[in-house]
Amino acid sequence: MDRVSPKVLVLLAVLTVVWGTNWPLFKIALDELPVLTFRAVSMTAACLMLTAILLVRGESFAVPKGKWPALIAASATNIFIWNIATSLAVLYIPSGHASVLAYTMPLWVAVIGFTVFGQRLTGRLLAAILIGALAVLALMLPNFRSYDTAPAGLFWGLFAGFCWAVGTFIVKRTAWAGMGLSLTFWLVLISLPPMVLGALVIDGLPDHWPSAKAIIVTIYTGAIPMALGTATWFALVKLLPTQVAALSSIAIPIVAIVSGVLALNEPLSALQTIAIGSTVVALWLALIPGRQR
């Protein structure tokens, strides 16, 4: 594997902070807002943010011919299902632990890539995936008892990770000629109408206004982590091999756990601390090339 460029490392660092610190905010907003309403408002904020940036930059909104089926499938897996599944997971288990389950995505990518696309794994990358898997397991172990009483949290967290992996392959293996930031715009916009419809039908109109804190958190979640964070993620997917891009995301739940400890007083065990170190090793193996003969 070639040496990772400084641009990729900067994008990865920004994404890790933005997405990692976002998970405790889910819990704050969902204490006052139903899941679909929260996501509908945040996705609206994301669309407005992306529209403004595209207009200022003068970029085209055009979709290449024949790309609509792939665009709809990518939107369903990366945006619609992901946003609902992660929100539901946070309702049943602590936000940091829910993020760990959702970020099993690199493991799903490895399985799908090997079984469906016949992708080979180098020894270095395989070691990174195994260490990453052990780190995820270590992060989950202290919470097996709570998972036993909240199986829905376990299901939705893992389902989010699986769908994200499928969506990553769709984006990576499709040629989006001429689409830059507009790709993220369309992915969010396509999922917005069914999310708003679901919020109106299932959640109904609110009987009271949420607090200013909940409103600010919801708008921030859409404008920054969803709009700009998702655009950064798709840039990484284009710049890196699928398995490496996926594995680069495993540092995000570490930030989510630390954020949950600081913001929500969620638990942090010695085993989880060891898992953080294992994650650093896995990232080093995945992103730093080995010595060439």
Short mmCIF file of C-alpha atoms in Angstrom, two decimals:
data_model
loop_
_atom_site.label_atom_id
_atom_site.label_comp_id
_atom_site.label_asym_id
_atom_site.label_seq_id
_atom_site.Cartn_x
_atom_site.Cartn_y
_atom_site.Cartn_z
CA MET A 1 0.00 0.00 0.00
CA ASP A 2 1.29 3.51 -0.87
CA ARG A 3 1.96 6.01 1.86
CA VAL A 4 -1.16 7.88 2.94
CA SER A 5 -1.05 11.57 1.96
CA PRO A 6 -1.20 14.38 4.54
CA LYS A 7 -4.52 15.43 2.96
CA VAL A 8 -6.06 12.06 3.85
CA LEU A 9 -4.72 12.23 7.41
CA VAL A 10 -6.17 15.74 7.88
CA LEU A 11 -9.55 14.65 6.51
CA LEU A 12 -9.50 11.61 8.79
CA ALA A 13 -8.65 13.70 11.86
CA VAL A 14 -11.44 16.18 11.13
CA LEU A 15 -13.98 13.41 10.52
CA THR A 16 -12.98 11.56 13.69
CA VAL A 17 -13.52 14.64 15.86
CA VAL A 18 -16.74 15.78 14.16
CA TRP A 19 -18.43 12.38 14.06
CA GLY A 20 -17.02 11.17 17.38
CA THR A 21 -18.25 14.14 19.40
CA ASN A 22 -21.64 13.92 17.68
CA TRP A 23 -22.82 10.76 19.44
CA PRO A 24 -23.49 12.25 22.90
CA LEU A 25 -25.50 14.99 21.15
CA PHE A 26 -27.91 12.32 19.86
CA LYS A 27 -28.80 11.47 23.44
CA ILE A 28 -29.36 15.12 24.37
CA ALA A 29 -31.71 15.72 21.43
CA LEU A 30 -33.56 12.39 21.75
CA ASP A 31 -34.39 13.12 25.38
CA GLU A 32 -36.87 15.68 24.02
CA LEU A 33 -37.55 14.74 20.39
CA PRO A 34 -38.88 11.53 18.78
CA VAL A 35 -36.39 9.72 16.54
CA LEU A 36 -37.94 10.52 13.16
CA THR A 37 -38.64 14.15 14.07
CA PHE A 38 -35.03 14.60 15.22
CA ARG A 39 -33.69 13.12 12.01
CA ALA A 40 -36.11 15.01 9.77
CA VAL A 41 -35.09 18.36 11.26
CA SER A 42 -31.36 17.55 11.20
CA MET A 43 -31.57 16.34 7.58
CA THR A 44 -33.37 19.54 6.60
CA ALA A 45 -30.53 21.53 8.16
CA ALA A 46 -28.04 19.38 6.24
CA CYS A 47 -29.80 20.03 2.92
CA LEU A 48 -29.86 23.77 3.53
CA MET A 49 -26.17 23.80 4.46
CA LEU A 50 -25.16 21.78 1.38
CA THR A 51 -27.36 23.88 -0.93
CA ALA A 52 -25.78 27.09 0.34
CA ILE A 53 -22.24 25.76 -0.14
CA LEU A 54 -22.98 24.46 -3.65
CA LEU A 55 -24.51 27.80 -4.69
CA VAL A 56 -21.62 29.82 -3.26
CA ARG A 57 -19.08 27.59 -4.99
CA GLY A 58 -21.07 27.56 -8.22
CA GLU A 59 -21.06 23.76 -8.45
CA SER A 60 -23.55 21.82 -10.56
CA PHE A 61 -26.46 19.90 -9.04
CA ALA A 62 -26.69 17.64 -12.11
CA VAL A 63 -26.78 13.85 -11.73
CA PRO A 64 -24.98 11.83 -14.46
CA LYS A 65 -27.21 9.77 -16.72
CA GLY A 66 -27.95 6.27 -15.44
CA LYS A 67 -26.77 6.96 -11.86
CA TRP A 68 -30.17 7.38 -10.19
CA PRO A 69 -30.59 3.70 -9.15
CA ALA A 70 -27.15 3.68 -7.48
CA LEU A 71 -27.85 7.10 -5.95
CA ILE A 72 -31.15 5.93 -4.42
CA ALA A 73 -29.55 2.72 -3.09
CA ALA A 74 -26.62 4.65 -1.61
CA SER A 75 -29.00 7.14 -0.01
CA ALA A 76 -31.12 4.38 1.53
CA THR A 77 -28.15 2.58 3.10
CA ASN A 78 -25.81 5.45 3.97
CA ILE A 79 -28.38 8.02 5.08
CA PHE A 80 -31.94 6.79 5.64
CA ILE A 81 -31.36 3.44 7.37
CA TRP A 82 -28.18 4.61 9.09
CA ASN A 83 -29.83 7.65 10.67
CA ILE A 84 -32.85 5.71 11.92
CA ALA A 85 -30.88 2.68 13.16
CA THR A 86 -28.26 4.70 15.05
CA SER A 87 -30.92 6.87 16.70
CA LEU A 88 -32.84 3.78 17.83
CA ALA A 89 -29.64 2.18 19.17
CA VAL A 90 -28.90 5.25 21.32
CA LEU A 91 -32.36 4.95 22.86
CA TYR A 92 -31.56 1.49 24.27
CA ILE A 93 -27.84 1.62 25.16
CA PRO A 94 -25.28 4.35 26.05
CA SER A 95 -24.30 6.56 23.12
CA GLY A 96 -20.62 5.55 23.16
CA HIS A 97 -21.47 1.84 23.20
CA ALA A 98 -24.02 2.30 20.40
CA SER A 99 -21.30 3.94 18.30
CA VAL A 100 -19.03 0.92 18.83
CA LEU A 101 -21.67 -1.39 17.37
CA ALA A 102 -22.35 0.93 14.44
CA TYR A 103 -18.63 1.16 13.73
CA THR A 104 -18.32 -2.57 13.23
CA MET A 105 -18.65 -1.38 9.63
CA PRO A 106 -14.99 -2.18 8.77
CA LEU A 107 -15.59 -5.82 9.73
CA TRP A 108 -18.69 -5.99 7.53
CA VAL A 109 -16.70 -4.39 4.69
CA ALA A 110 -14.02 -7.08 5.01
CA VAL A 111 -16.63 -9.87 4.98
CA ILE A 112 -18.60 -8.44 2.06
CA GLY A 113 -15.47 -7.62 0.08
CA PHE A 114 -14.08 -11.13 0.51
CA THR A 115 -17.30 -13.13 -0.03
CA VAL A 116 -19.02 -11.00 -2.67
CA PHE A 117 -16.25 -9.24 -4.58
CA GLY A 118 -13.37 -11.63 -3.99
CA GLN A 119 -11.13 -8.91 -2.57
CA ARG A 120 -7.86 -10.18 -1.12
CA LEU A 121 -6.55 -8.94 2.21
CA THR A 122 -2.84 -8.34 2.81
CA GLY A 123 -1.36 -9.77 6.00
CA ARG A 124 -0.92 -6.25 7.39
CA LEU A 125 -4.52 -5.24 6.67
CA LEU A 126 -5.86 -8.55 7.98
CA ALA A 127 -3.93 -8.01 11.23
CA ALA A 128 -5.39 -4.50 11.48
CA ILE A 129 -8.92 -5.86 11.03
CA LEU A 130 -8.41 -8.59 13.64
CA ILE A 131 -6.98 -6.14 16.18
CA GLY A 132 -9.83 -3.76 15.41
CA ALA A 133 -12.32 -6.57 15.96
CA LEU A 134 -10.74 -7.41 19.32
CA ALA A 135 -10.92 -3.72 20.28
CA VAL A 136 -14.64 -3.65 19.41
CA LEU A 137 -15.18 -6.84 21.43
CA ALA A 138 -13.33 -5.34 24.41
CA LEU A 139 -15.51 -2.25 24.22
CA MET A 140 -18.64 -4.41 24.15
CA LEU A 141 -17.71 -6.87 26.92
CA PRO A 142 -18.52 -4.64 29.93
CA ASN A 143 -21.99 -4.09 28.51
CA PHE A 144 -23.15 -7.61 27.62
CA ARG A 145 -25.47 -7.55 30.64
CA SER A 146 -27.19 -4.39 29.42
CA TYR A 147 -27.36 -5.83 25.90
CA ASP A 148 -29.18 -8.87 27.31
CA THR A 149 -31.88 -6.56 28.64
CA ALA A 150 -31.91 -4.35 25.53
CA PRO A 151 -31.47 -6.62 22.48
CA ALA A 152 -32.98 -3.94 20.29
CA GLY A 153 -29.95 -1.71 20.94
CA LEU A 154 -27.61 -4.50 19.89
CA PHE A 155 -29.62 -5.22 16.73
CA TRP A 156 -29.97 -1.61 15.57
CA GLY A 157 -26.31 -0.83 16.22
CA LEU A 158 -25.06 -3.81 14.21
CA PHE A 159 -27.66 -3.28 11.48
CA ALA A 160 -26.47 0.31 11.09
CA GLY A 161 -22.88 -0.90 10.64
CA PHE A 162 -23.91 -3.51 8.05
CA CYS A 163 -25.97 -1.05 5.98
CA TRP A 164 -23.16 1.50 6.12
CA ALA A 165 -20.77 -1.13 4.73
CA VAL A 166 -23.16 -1.90 1.86
CA GLY A 167 -23.53 1.81 1.14
CA THR A 168 -19.75 2.29 1.17
CA PHE A 169 -19.33 -0.34 -1.56
CA ILE A 170 -22.08 1.28 -3.63
CA VAL A 171 -20.37 4.68 -3.46
CA LYS A 172 -16.89 3.27 -4.03
CA ARG A 173 -17.80 1.07 -7.00
CA THR A 174 -19.86 3.69 -8.87
CA ALA A 175 -18.32 6.31 -11.13
CA TRP A 176 -19.84 9.64 -10.09
CA ALA A 177 -18.55 11.70 -13.02
CA GLY A 178 -18.60 15.41 -12.24
CA MET A 179 -20.21 14.95 -8.81
CA GLY A 180 -18.34 16.36 -5.84
CA LEU A 181 -20.27 17.85 -2.95
CA SER A 182 -23.48 17.42 -4.96
CA LEU A 183 -23.23 13.66 -4.30
CA THR A 184 -23.71 14.24 -0.58
CA PHE A 185 -26.49 16.76 -1.29
CA TRP A 186 -28.51 14.26 -3.33
CA LEU A 187 -27.93 11.41 -0.87
CA VAL A 188 -29.41 13.52 1.93
CA LEU A 189 -32.18 15.06 -0.18
CA ILE A 190 -33.46 11.70 -1.45
CA SER A 191 -33.86 10.43 2.12
CA LEU A 192 -35.47 13.64 3.40
CA PRO A 193 -39.09 13.23 2.07
CA PRO A 194 -39.65 9.73 3.52
CA MET A 195 -38.07 10.86 6.80
CA VAL A 196 -40.39 13.90 7.01
CA LEU A 197 -43.42 11.77 6.05
CA GLY A 198 -42.51 9.21 8.71
CA ALA A 199 -42.12 11.96 11.30
CA LEU A 200 -45.55 13.40 10.50
CA VAL A 201 -47.35 10.03 10.39
CA ILE A 202 -45.60 8.21 13.26
CA ASP A 203 -44.42 11.00 15.56
CA GLY A 204 -47.15 13.51 14.77
CA LEU A 205 -46.98 17.20 15.56
CA PRO A 206 -45.24 18.03 18.86
CA ASP A 207 -47.48 19.09 21.73
CA HIS A 208 -44.78 21.43 23.06
CA TRP A 209 -41.63 23.13 21.87
CA PRO A 210 -38.34 21.43 22.79
CA SER A 211 -35.75 23.40 24.72
CA ALA A 212 -33.34 25.75 22.99
CA LYS A 213 -30.52 23.29 23.76
CA ALA A 214 -32.30 20.44 21.95
CA ILE A 215 -33.06 22.64 18.94
CA ILE A 216 -29.47 23.89 18.66
CA VAL A 217 -28.08 20.35 18.99
CA THR A 218 -30.47 19.07 16.30
CA ILE A 219 -29.58 21.83 13.82
CA TYR A 220 -25.86 21.43 14.52
CA THR A 221 -26.11 17.67 13.99
CA GLY A 222 -27.52 18.24 10.51
CA ALA A 223 -25.40 21.18 9.40
CA ILE A 224 -21.98 19.96 10.54
CA PRO A 225 -21.69 16.18 11.22
CA MET A 226 -24.31 15.12 8.67
CA ALA A 227 -23.60 17.61 5.87
CA LEU A 228 -19.88 18.33 6.15
CA GLY A 229 -18.93 15.10 7.94
CA THR A 230 -20.65 12.92 5.35
CA ALA A 231 -19.03 14.88 2.52
CA THR A 232 -15.63 14.33 4.18
CA TRP A 233 -16.33 10.60 4.53
CA PHE A 234 -17.17 10.20 0.83
CA ALA A 235 -13.99 12.08 -0.05
CA LEU A 236 -12.03 9.52 1.99
CA VAL A 237 -13.87 6.65 0.31
CA LYS A 238 -12.78 7.98 -3.08
CA LEU A 239 -9.16 8.49 -1.98
CA LEU A 240 -8.57 5.17 -0.18
CA PRO A 241 -9.14 1.47 -0.91
CA THR A 242 -12.47 0.30 0.48
CA GLN A 243 -11.05 -1.77 3.35
CA VAL A 244 -8.60 0.97 4.39
CA ALA A 245 -11.28 3.68 4.25
CA ALA A 246 -13.56 1.52 6.36
CA LEU A 247 -10.87 0.67 8.90
CA SER A 248 -9.91 4.33 9.22
CA SER A 249 -13.29 4.95 10.85
CA ILE A 250 -12.66 2.78 13.93
CA ALA A 251 -11.11 5.69 15.85
CA ILE A 252 -14.46 7.50 15.80
CA PRO A 253 -16.19 5.39 18.51
CA ILE A 254 -13.19 6.01 20.77
CA VAL A 255 -13.89 9.74 20.56
CA ALA A 256 -17.59 8.97 21.02
CA ILE A 257 -16.89 7.00 24.22
CA VAL A 258 -14.65 9.72 25.66
CA SER A 259 -17.25 12.35 24.71
CA GLY A 260 -19.95 10.30 26.39
CA VAL A 261 -17.85 10.05 29.56
CA LEU A 262 -17.23 13.79 29.64
CA ALA A 263 -20.64 15.04 28.54
CA LEU A 264 -23.03 12.38 29.87
CA ASN A 265 -21.00 10.70 32.64
CA GLU A 266 -21.16 7.36 30.80
CA PRO A 267 -18.89 4.58 32.15
CA LEU A 268 -15.28 3.97 31.05
CA SER A 269 -13.54 0.76 32.16
CA ALA A 270 -9.90 -0.34 32.11
CA LEU A 271 -10.80 -2.82 29.37
CA GLN A 272 -12.14 0.00 27.25
CA THR A 273 -8.91 1.93 27.80
CA ILE A 274 -6.92 -1.05 26.50
CA ALA A 275 -9.27 -1.18 23.50
CA ILE A 276 -8.41 2.44 22.71
CA GLY A 277 -4.74 1.48 22.51
CA SER A 278 -5.59 -1.49 20.28
CA THR A 279 -7.49 0.84 17.97
CA VAL A 280 -4.42 3.04 17.59
CA VAL A 281 -2.35 -0.03 16.61
CA ALA A 282 -4.99 -1.12 14.09
CA LEU A 283 -5.05 2.33 12.50
CA TRP A 284 -1.25 2.38 12.30
CA LEU A 285 -1.23 -0.98 10.51
CA ALA A 286 -3.94 0.11 8.08
CA LEU A 287 -2.71 3.61 7.24
CA ILE A 288 1.09 3.40 7.51
CA PRO A 289 2.78 1.26 4.84
CA GLY A 290 5.13 -1.51 5.80
CA ARG A 291 8.80 -1.58 4.79
CA GLN A 292 9.16 -2.43 1.11
CA ARG A 293 11.69 -5.00 -0.09
#
